[in-house]
Short mmCIF file of C-alpha atoms in Angstrom, two decimals:
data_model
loop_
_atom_site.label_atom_id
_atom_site.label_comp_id
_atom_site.label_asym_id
_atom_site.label_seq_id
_atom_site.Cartn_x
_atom_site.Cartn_y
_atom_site.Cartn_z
CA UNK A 1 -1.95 -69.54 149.71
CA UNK A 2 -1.78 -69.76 145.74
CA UNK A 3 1.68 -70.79 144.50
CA UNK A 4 3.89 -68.17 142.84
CA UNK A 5 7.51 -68.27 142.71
CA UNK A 6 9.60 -66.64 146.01
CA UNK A 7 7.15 -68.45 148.46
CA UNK A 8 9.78 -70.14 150.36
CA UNK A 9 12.41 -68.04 150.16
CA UNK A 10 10.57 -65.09 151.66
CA UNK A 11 9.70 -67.08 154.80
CA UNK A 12 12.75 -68.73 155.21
CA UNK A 13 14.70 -65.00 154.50
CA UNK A 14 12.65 -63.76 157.32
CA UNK A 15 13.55 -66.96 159.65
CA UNK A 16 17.14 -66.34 158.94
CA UNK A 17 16.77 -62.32 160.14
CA UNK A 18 15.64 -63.87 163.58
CA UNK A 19 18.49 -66.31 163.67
CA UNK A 20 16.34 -69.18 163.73
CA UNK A 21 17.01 -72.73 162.64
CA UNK A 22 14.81 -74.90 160.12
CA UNK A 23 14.94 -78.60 161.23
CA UNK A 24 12.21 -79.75 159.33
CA UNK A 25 10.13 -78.94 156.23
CA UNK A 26 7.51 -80.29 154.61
CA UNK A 27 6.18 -78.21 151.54
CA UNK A 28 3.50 -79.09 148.80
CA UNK A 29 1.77 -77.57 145.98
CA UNK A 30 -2.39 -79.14 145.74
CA UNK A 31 -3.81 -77.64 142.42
CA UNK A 32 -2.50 -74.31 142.38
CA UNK A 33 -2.42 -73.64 146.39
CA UNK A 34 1.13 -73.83 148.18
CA UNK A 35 1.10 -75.36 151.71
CA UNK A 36 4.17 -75.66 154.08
CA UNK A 37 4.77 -77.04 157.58
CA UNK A 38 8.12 -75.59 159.00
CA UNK A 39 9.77 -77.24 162.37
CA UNK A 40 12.26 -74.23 163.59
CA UNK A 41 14.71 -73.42 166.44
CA UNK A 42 14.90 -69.80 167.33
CA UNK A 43 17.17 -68.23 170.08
CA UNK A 44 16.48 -67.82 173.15
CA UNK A 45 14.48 -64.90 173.93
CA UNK A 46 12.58 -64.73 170.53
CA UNK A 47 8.44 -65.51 171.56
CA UNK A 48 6.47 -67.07 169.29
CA UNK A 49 4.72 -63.38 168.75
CA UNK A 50 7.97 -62.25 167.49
CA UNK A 51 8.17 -65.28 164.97
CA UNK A 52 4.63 -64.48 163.89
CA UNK A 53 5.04 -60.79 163.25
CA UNK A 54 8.39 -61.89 161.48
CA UNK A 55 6.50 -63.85 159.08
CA UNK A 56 3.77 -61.94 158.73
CA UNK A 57 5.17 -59.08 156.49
CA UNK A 58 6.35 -61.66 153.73
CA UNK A 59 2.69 -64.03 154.27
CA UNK A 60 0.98 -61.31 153.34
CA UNK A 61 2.91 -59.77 150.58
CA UNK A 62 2.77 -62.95 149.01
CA UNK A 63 -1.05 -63.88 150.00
CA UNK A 64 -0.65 -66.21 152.64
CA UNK A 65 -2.16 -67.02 155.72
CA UNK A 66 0.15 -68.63 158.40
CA UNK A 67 -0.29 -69.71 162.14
CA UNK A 68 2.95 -69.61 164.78
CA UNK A 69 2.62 -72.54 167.28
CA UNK A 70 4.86 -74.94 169.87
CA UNK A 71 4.99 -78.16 169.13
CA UNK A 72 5.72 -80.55 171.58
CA UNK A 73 9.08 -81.55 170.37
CA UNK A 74 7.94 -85.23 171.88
CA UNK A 75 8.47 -87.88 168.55
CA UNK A 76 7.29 -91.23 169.46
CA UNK A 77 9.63 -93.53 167.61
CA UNK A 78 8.80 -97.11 169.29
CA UNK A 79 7.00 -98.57 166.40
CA UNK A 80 7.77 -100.23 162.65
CA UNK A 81 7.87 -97.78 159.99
CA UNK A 82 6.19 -99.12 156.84
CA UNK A 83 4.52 -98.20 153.12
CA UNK A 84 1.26 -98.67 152.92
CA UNK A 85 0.30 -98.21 149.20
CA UNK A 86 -3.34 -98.63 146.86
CA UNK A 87 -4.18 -98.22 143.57
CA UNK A 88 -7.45 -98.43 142.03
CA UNK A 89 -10.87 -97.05 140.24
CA UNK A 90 -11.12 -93.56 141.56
CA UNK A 91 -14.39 -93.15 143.77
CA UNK A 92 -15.21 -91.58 147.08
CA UNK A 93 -14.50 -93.37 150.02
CA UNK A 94 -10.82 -94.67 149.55
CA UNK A 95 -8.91 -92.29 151.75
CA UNK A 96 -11.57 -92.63 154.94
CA UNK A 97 -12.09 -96.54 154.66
CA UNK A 98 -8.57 -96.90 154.95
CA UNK A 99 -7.30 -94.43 157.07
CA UNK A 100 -10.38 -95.51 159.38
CA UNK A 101 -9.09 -99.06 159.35
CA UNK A 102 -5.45 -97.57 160.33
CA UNK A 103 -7.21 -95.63 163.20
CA UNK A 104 -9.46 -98.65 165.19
CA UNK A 105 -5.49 -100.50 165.24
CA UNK A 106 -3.41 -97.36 166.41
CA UNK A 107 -1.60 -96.77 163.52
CA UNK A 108 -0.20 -93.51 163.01
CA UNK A 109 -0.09 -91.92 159.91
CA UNK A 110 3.37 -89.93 159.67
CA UNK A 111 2.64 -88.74 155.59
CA UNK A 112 -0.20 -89.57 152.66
CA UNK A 113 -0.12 -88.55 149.35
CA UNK A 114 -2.73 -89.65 146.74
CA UNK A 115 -3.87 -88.67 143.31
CA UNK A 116 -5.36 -89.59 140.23
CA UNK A 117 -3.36 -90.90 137.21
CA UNK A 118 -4.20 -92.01 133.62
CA UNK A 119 -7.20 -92.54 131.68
CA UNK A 120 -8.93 -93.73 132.82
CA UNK A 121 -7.93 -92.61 136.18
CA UNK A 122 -6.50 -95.20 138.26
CA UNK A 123 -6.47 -93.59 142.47
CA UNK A 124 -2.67 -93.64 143.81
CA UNK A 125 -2.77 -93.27 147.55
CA UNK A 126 0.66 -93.65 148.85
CA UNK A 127 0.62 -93.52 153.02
CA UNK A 128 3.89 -93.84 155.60
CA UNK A 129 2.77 -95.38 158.81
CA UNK A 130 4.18 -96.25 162.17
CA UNK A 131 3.07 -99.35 163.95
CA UNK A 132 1.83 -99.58 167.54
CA UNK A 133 4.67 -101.34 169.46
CA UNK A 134 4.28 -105.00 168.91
CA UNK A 135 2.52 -105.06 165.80
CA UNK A 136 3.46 -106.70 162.83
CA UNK A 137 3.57 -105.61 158.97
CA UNK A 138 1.28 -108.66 158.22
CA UNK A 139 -1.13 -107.99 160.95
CA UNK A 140 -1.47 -104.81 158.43
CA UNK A 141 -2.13 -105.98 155.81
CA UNK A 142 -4.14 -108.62 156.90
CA UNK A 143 -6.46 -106.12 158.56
CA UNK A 144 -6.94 -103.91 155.26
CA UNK A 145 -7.55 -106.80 152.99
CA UNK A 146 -11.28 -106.31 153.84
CA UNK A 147 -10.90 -102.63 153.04
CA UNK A 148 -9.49 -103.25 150.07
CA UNK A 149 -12.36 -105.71 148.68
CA UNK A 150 -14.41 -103.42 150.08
CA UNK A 151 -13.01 -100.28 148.27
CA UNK A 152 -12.25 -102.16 144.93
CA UNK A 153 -8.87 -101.39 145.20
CA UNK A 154 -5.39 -102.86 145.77
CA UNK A 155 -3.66 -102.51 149.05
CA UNK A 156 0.09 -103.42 149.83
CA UNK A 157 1.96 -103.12 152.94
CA UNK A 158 5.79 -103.13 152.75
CA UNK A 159 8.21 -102.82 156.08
CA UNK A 160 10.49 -99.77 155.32
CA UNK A 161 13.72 -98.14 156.35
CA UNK A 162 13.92 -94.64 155.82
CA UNK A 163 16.19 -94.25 152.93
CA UNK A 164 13.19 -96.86 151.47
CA UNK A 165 10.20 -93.99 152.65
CA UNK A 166 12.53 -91.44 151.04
CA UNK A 167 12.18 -93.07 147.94
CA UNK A 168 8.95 -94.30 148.14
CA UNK A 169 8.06 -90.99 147.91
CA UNK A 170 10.11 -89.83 145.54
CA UNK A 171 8.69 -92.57 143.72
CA UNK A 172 5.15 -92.75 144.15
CA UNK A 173 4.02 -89.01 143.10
CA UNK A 174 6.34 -89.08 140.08
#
């Protein structure tokens, strides 16, 4: 929904009245509209309905829409984590070509960030990626140098560990 102030802390207030846990968060703000993906334990006994209707009253005070799902709980973990970052002239195309080129070699994208910086605007796309088992950082790299002529843009591929990703992202939207 649009950002305003109390967005989190009303859904989180009402998690905390059903005694549930928050594992994992990921929350962003995209020109004026707040988005957040939550990852929660709740006791036993409390459905998913019950999480829903406990989130709806705050959602929709605050203009939300939200959705109440499982997840699988499986994380595949098997493969190199690394940085994948590009900078360049701003123009369609940037975001598909690579994420394409990421897709025909298995590699999963775990988080992507991108936006436009400067005058004129240079086209920051930051991406955290997981490798299929067996392949290596330079295989990568290697594959999007052709998207990256391609595009016009400049592509780097960087092995990380995760206090690296942490601040790669810190980093790369700052």
């Amino acid at each position: 929904g649009s950002d305003r102030p109390g967005i989190v802390a009303g859904l989180t207030d009402a998690l905390l009245e059903l005694g549930a846990n928050l594992e994992d968060c990921r929350a962003a703000l995209l020109r004026g509209s707040f988005a957040m993906v939550m990852a929660i334990e709740v006791p036993e006994g409390v459905s998913e309905q019950r999480v829903h209707e406990a989130l709806a009253a705050p959602a929709n005070a605050l203009g939300l829409r939200i959705w109440v799902g499982e997840t699988s709980g499986a994380v595949d973990d098997a493969g190199e984590h690394c940085v994948v970052s590009v900078y360049g002239a701003d123009h369609p195309g940037i975001v598909s070509a690579v994420a394409r080129a990421m897709a025909d070699r298995a590699v999963n994208i775990i988080d992507l960030s991108s936006r436009t910086v400067g005058d004129p605007p240079v086209y920051v796309l930051g991406i955290e990626a997981q490798l299929p088992p067996g392949m290596a950082v330079a295989a990568l790299e290697a594959a999007l140098a052709p998207v990256a002529a391609a595009q016009q843009v400049n592509v780097s591929v960087a092995a990380a560990a995760d206090e690296d990703l942490r601040a790669h992202a810190r980093l790369r939207l700052a």
